[in-house]
């Protein structure tokens, strides 16, 4: 059985004080849920967030990491550093990393391999741009993102993978994929994984939808059979909104 997951990607928002305030509000308001709830604060607040949530079911995850073990990579952070402060899961391949920081499929494949080798869980993000959808290339774009960065992973490692389909045109734009568009793509992703691996891997991997999920649209999106939760940006920065989205699942 695959898990339901609601994850908040805080991006470059919330300083330490604000992080602690938001975490306190989330802990206080967290509803009873079978879903895994995760938050991804910025690097420098990970340690404090982990401590703050020590007795909470909310998991702290990282937004990114470098593929190298250690060394002369100014400004970067390694898998070991994440593990050492109590992080078990890392987001890899977010569209903002691809668009603004030049992360190619090749780089992402190295990151995925390095993270899994260290025992981290990987939340792998991918999704097409607006032109791809307009030209009806969205399925082939998604397929090649998966093939190029993920499908060299061995079958046993799939228990450590979470997928987040995030159409770039829906991220931070207020525009959401319709529940039908999300379902159609998620079903396609499972079919692609079945072809590359097998049905059991395809059926057991959680596939989250991301892109302008809000309290107002979460119930409908999460009601689709192949949508196992959401990766939430903007709405995760407000405790009431994030809690409403958790309730929606
Ligand atoms: P958004 O961001 O919810 O603000 O669209 C989603 C994401 O980037 O993960």
Short mmCIF file of C-alpha atoms and ligand atoms in Angstrom, two decimals:
data_model
loop_
_atom_site.label_atom_id
_atom_site.label_comp_id
_atom_site.label_asym_id
_atom_site.label_seq_id
_atom_site.Cartn_x
_atom_site.Cartn_y
_atom_site.Cartn_z
CA UNK A 1 0.00 0.00 0.00
CA UNK A 2 1.40 3.37 -0.91
CA UNK A 3 1.38 6.21 1.62
CA UNK A 4 -0.52 9.45 1.40
CA UNK A 5 1.81 12.41 1.80
CA UNK A 6 1.37 16.15 2.23
CA UNK A 7 4.67 18.04 2.03
CA UNK A 8 5.32 21.75 2.37
CA UNK A 9 8.17 23.18 0.33
CA UNK A 10 9.02 26.47 2.01
CA UNK A 11 11.60 27.43 -0.64
CA UNK A 12 13.62 30.56 0.32
CA UNK A 13 11.05 31.75 2.85
CA UNK A 14 10.96 32.02 6.66
CA UNK A 15 13.92 33.02 8.80
CA UNK A 16 14.65 31.16 12.04
CA UNK A 17 12.13 33.07 14.14
CA UNK A 18 9.43 32.68 11.52
CA UNK A 19 10.28 29.00 11.10
CA UNK A 20 9.78 28.34 14.79
CA UNK A 21 6.52 30.30 14.84
CA UNK A 22 5.12 28.37 11.87
CA UNK A 23 6.23 25.01 13.27
CA UNK A 24 4.63 25.79 16.63
CA UNK A 25 1.35 26.69 14.90
CA UNK A 26 1.46 23.55 12.75
CA UNK A 27 2.18 21.31 15.72
CA UNK A 28 -0.68 22.83 17.67
CA UNK A 29 -3.17 22.51 14.82
CA UNK A 30 -2.07 19.23 13.25
CA UNK A 31 -5.17 17.11 12.65
CA UNK A 32 -5.30 13.35 13.17
CA UNK A 33 -4.25 11.90 9.85
CA UNK A 34 -2.87 8.74 8.35
CA UNK A 35 -0.95 10.84 5.84
CA UNK A 36 2.74 11.54 6.26
CA UNK A 37 3.18 15.26 6.84
CA UNK A 38 6.49 16.84 5.85
CA UNK A 39 7.97 20.33 5.83
CA UNK A 40 11.06 21.53 3.97
CA UNK A 41 12.52 24.67 5.56
CA UNK A 42 15.69 26.25 4.23
CA UNK A 43 19.04 24.56 5.02
CA UNK A 44 20.13 26.76 7.87
CA UNK A 45 16.94 26.09 9.80
CA UNK A 46 16.87 22.31 9.39
CA UNK A 47 18.63 21.57 12.68
CA UNK A 48 16.35 23.83 14.64
CA UNK A 49 13.26 22.44 12.88
CA UNK A 50 14.27 18.85 13.64
CA UNK A 51 14.72 19.73 17.32
CA UNK A 52 11.47 21.65 17.40
CA UNK A 53 9.54 18.68 15.97
CA UNK A 54 11.27 15.97 18.03
CA UNK A 55 8.03 14.74 19.56
CA UNK A 56 5.85 15.55 16.55
CA UNK A 57 4.87 13.23 13.68
CA UNK A 58 5.78 16.01 11.22
CA UNK A 59 8.93 15.08 9.31
CA UNK A 60 11.53 17.66 8.36
CA UNK A 61 12.94 17.18 4.87
CA UNK A 62 15.55 19.04 2.79
CA UNK A 63 15.00 21.00 -0.42
CA UNK A 64 18.16 19.92 -2.21
CA UNK A 65 21.65 18.43 -1.82
CA UNK A 66 24.87 18.03 -3.80
CA UNK A 67 25.90 14.70 -5.30
CA UNK A 68 29.51 14.78 -4.11
CA UNK A 69 30.52 13.13 -0.88
CA UNK A 70 32.34 16.26 0.36
CA UNK A 71 34.95 18.70 -0.87
CA UNK A 72 35.49 22.03 -2.59
CA UNK A 73 31.90 22.89 -3.55
CA UNK A 74 31.34 26.31 -2.01
CA UNK A 75 27.77 26.87 -0.91
CA UNK A 76 26.71 23.26 -1.28
CA UNK A 77 25.52 20.65 1.16
CA UNK A 78 26.07 16.88 1.22
CA UNK A 79 23.91 13.86 1.99
CA UNK A 80 25.98 13.15 5.10
CA UNK A 81 25.37 16.65 6.40
CA UNK A 82 21.62 16.14 6.04
CA UNK A 83 21.69 12.73 7.71
CA UNK A 84 23.82 14.09 10.51
CA UNK A 85 21.18 16.65 11.52
CA UNK A 86 18.38 14.07 11.42
CA UNK A 87 17.06 14.45 7.86
CA UNK A 88 15.88 11.28 6.10
CA UNK A 89 14.28 12.68 2.96
CA UNK A 90 15.49 15.12 0.31
CA UNK A 91 13.69 16.84 -2.56
CA UNK A 92 15.58 16.47 -5.83
CA UNK A 93 14.79 17.99 -9.21
CA UNK A 94 12.45 20.81 -8.27
CA UNK A 95 11.67 22.87 -11.37
CA UNK A 96 13.21 25.96 -9.77
CA UNK A 97 16.49 24.07 -9.37
CA UNK A 98 16.28 23.03 -13.00
CA UNK A 99 15.33 26.51 -14.28
CA UNK A 100 17.45 28.86 -12.13
CA UNK A 101 20.38 26.67 -11.11
CA UNK A 102 21.03 24.75 -14.29
CA UNK A 103 20.23 21.30 -12.91
CA UNK A 104 20.07 18.95 -15.86
CA UNK A 105 18.78 15.38 -15.97
CA UNK A 106 22.40 14.26 -15.82
CA UNK A 107 23.10 16.19 -12.62
CA UNK A 108 19.81 15.03 -11.12
CA UNK A 109 20.62 11.39 -11.88
CA UNK A 110 23.86 11.82 -9.93
CA UNK A 111 22.01 13.41 -7.02
CA UNK A 112 19.42 10.63 -6.94
CA UNK A 113 22.15 7.98 -6.97
CA UNK A 114 24.14 9.73 -4.23
CA UNK A 115 21.10 10.25 -2.00
CA UNK A 116 19.93 6.64 -2.31
CA UNK A 117 23.44 5.32 -1.74
CA UNK A 118 23.43 7.12 1.60
CA UNK A 119 20.02 5.75 2.54
CA UNK A 120 18.09 8.98 2.09
CA UNK A 121 14.57 8.91 0.72
CA UNK A 122 14.24 10.92 -2.48
CA UNK A 123 11.25 13.06 -3.39
CA UNK A 124 11.85 13.41 -7.11
CA UNK A 125 10.13 16.37 -8.85
CA UNK A 126 9.45 16.69 -12.54
CA UNK A 127 6.88 18.19 -14.88
CA UNK A 128 6.40 19.84 -18.23
CA UNK A 129 6.50 23.52 -19.16
CA UNK A 130 3.57 25.39 -20.67
CA UNK A 131 4.89 25.12 -24.25
CA UNK A 132 5.20 21.35 -23.83
CA UNK A 133 1.56 21.08 -22.85
CA UNK A 134 0.42 23.46 -25.59
CA UNK A 135 2.27 21.42 -28.17
CA UNK A 136 0.95 18.22 -26.58
CA UNK A 137 4.43 17.00 -25.75
CA UNK A 138 3.76 16.82 -22.01
CA UNK A 139 3.68 13.03 -21.85
CA UNK A 140 6.94 12.59 -23.73
CA UNK A 141 8.68 15.32 -21.69
CA UNK A 142 7.66 13.68 -18.42
CA UNK A 143 8.64 10.27 -19.72
CA UNK A 144 12.12 11.45 -20.67
CA UNK A 145 12.61 13.28 -17.34
CA UNK A 146 11.87 10.00 -15.56
CA UNK A 147 13.97 7.88 -17.89
CA UNK A 148 16.99 10.18 -17.83
CA UNK A 149 17.21 10.90 -14.12
CA UNK A 150 15.45 8.05 -12.36
CA UNK A 151 15.19 4.84 -14.31
CA UNK A 152 18.78 3.76 -13.74
CA UNK A 153 17.81 3.22 -10.10
CA UNK A 154 17.62 -0.45 -9.14
CA UNK A 155 14.25 -1.99 -8.34
CA UNK A 156 15.02 -2.38 -4.63
CA UNK A 157 15.56 1.36 -4.19
CA UNK A 158 12.03 2.26 -5.26
CA UNK A 159 10.74 1.86 -1.70
CA UNK A 160 12.84 4.99 -1.01
CA UNK A 161 11.34 7.06 -3.83
CA UNK A 162 8.43 9.48 -3.76
CA UNK A 163 7.41 11.20 -6.98
CA UNK A 164 6.06 14.74 -7.28
CA UNK A 165 4.51 15.66 -10.62
CA UNK A 166 4.62 19.44 -10.84
CA UNK A 167 3.65 21.03 -14.15
CA UNK A 168 5.86 24.12 -14.32
CA UNK A 169 2.98 26.28 -15.58
CA UNK A 170 1.06 25.59 -12.36
CA UNK A 171 3.83 26.38 -9.86
CA UNK A 172 3.27 29.63 -8.00
CA UNK A 173 0.98 30.87 -10.76
CA UNK A 174 -2.40 30.29 -9.13
CA UNK A 175 -3.19 28.10 -12.11
CA UNK A 176 -3.72 24.44 -11.22
CA UNK A 177 -3.87 21.38 -13.38
CA UNK A 178 -7.48 20.22 -13.33
CA UNK A 179 -8.04 17.10 -11.23
CA UNK A 180 -8.59 15.25 -14.52
CA UNK A 181 -5.27 16.50 -15.97
CA UNK A 182 -3.48 15.45 -12.78
CA UNK A 183 -5.12 12.02 -12.79
CA UNK A 184 -4.36 11.51 -16.48
CA UNK A 185 -0.67 12.29 -15.96
CA UNK A 186 -0.35 10.28 -12.75
CA UNK A 187 -1.87 7.25 -14.47
CA UNK A 188 0.57 7.75 -17.35
CA UNK A 189 3.48 7.90 -14.87
CA UNK A 190 2.41 4.59 -13.31
CA UNK A 191 2.15 3.04 -16.76
CA UNK A 192 5.64 4.31 -17.63
CA UNK A 193 7.05 2.82 -14.41
CA UNK A 194 5.27 -0.48 -15.08
CA UNK A 195 6.94 -0.63 -18.50
CA UNK A 196 10.38 0.18 -17.09
CA UNK A 197 10.08 -1.95 -13.93
CA UNK A 198 6.86 -3.75 -12.94
CA UNK A 199 3.30 -3.23 -11.73
CA UNK A 200 4.14 -3.69 -8.09
CA UNK A 201 6.72 -0.87 -8.12
CA UNK A 202 4.32 1.34 -10.08
CA UNK A 203 1.46 0.68 -7.66
CA UNK A 204 3.51 1.14 -4.52
CA UNK A 205 5.17 4.47 -5.29
CA UNK A 206 3.42 7.57 -3.94
CA UNK A 207 2.86 10.18 -6.64
CA UNK A 208 2.16 13.68 -5.34
CA UNK A 209 0.74 16.53 -7.35
CA UNK A 210 2.25 19.99 -6.96
CA UNK A 211 1.34 23.36 -8.45
CA UNK A 212 -0.93 25.89 -6.75
CA UNK A 213 -2.64 23.40 -4.44
CA UNK A 214 -4.83 25.42 -2.05
CA UNK A 215 -7.47 24.56 0.55
CA UNK A 216 -10.10 25.34 -2.09
CA UNK A 217 -8.92 22.80 -4.68
CA UNK A 218 -7.17 20.16 -2.56
CA UNK A 219 -10.16 17.88 -1.90
CA UNK A 220 -10.94 17.53 -5.59
CA UNK A 221 -7.33 16.92 -6.63
CA UNK A 222 -6.68 14.43 -3.81
CA UNK A 223 -9.87 12.52 -4.63
CA UNK A 224 -8.30 11.19 -7.83
CA UNK A 225 -7.20 7.55 -7.50
CA UNK A 226 -3.61 8.02 -8.68
CA UNK A 227 -2.97 11.23 -6.73
CA UNK A 228 -1.44 10.28 -3.38
CA UNK A 229 -1.02 13.74 -1.93
CA UNK A 230 0.58 17.07 -2.66
CA UNK A 231 3.78 19.06 -2.66
CA UNK A 232 2.66 22.46 -1.50
CA UNK A 233 4.55 25.74 -1.99
CA UNK A 234 2.77 29.02 -1.26
CA UNK A 235 -0.05 27.55 0.82
CA UNK A 236 2.44 25.74 3.06
CA UNK A 237 3.66 29.06 4.43
CA UNK A 238 0.41 29.62 6.29
CA UNK A 239 -0.48 27.19 9.11
CA UNK A 240 -4.25 27.35 8.58
CA UNK A 241 -3.98 26.76 4.84
CA UNK A 242 -1.51 23.89 5.22
CA UNK A 243 -3.65 22.28 7.92
CA UNK A 244 -6.73 22.61 5.69
CA UNK A 245 -4.82 20.84 2.90
CA UNK A 246 -3.78 18.06 5.32
CA UNK A 247 -7.45 17.69 6.30
CA UNK A 248 -8.35 17.44 2.62
CA UNK A 249 -6.42 14.24 2.30
P1 LIG B 1 3.07 26.32 -5.30
O1 LIG B 1 4.48 25.58 -5.36
O2 LIG B 1 2.17 25.47 -4.44
O3 LIG B 1 3.36 27.67 -4.71
O4 LIG B 1 2.57 26.40 -6.70
C1 LIG B 1 4.56 24.18 -5.49
C2 LIG B 1 5.99 23.74 -5.54
O5 LIG B 1 6.83 24.45 -6.12
O6 LIG B 1 6.35 22.69 -5.01
#
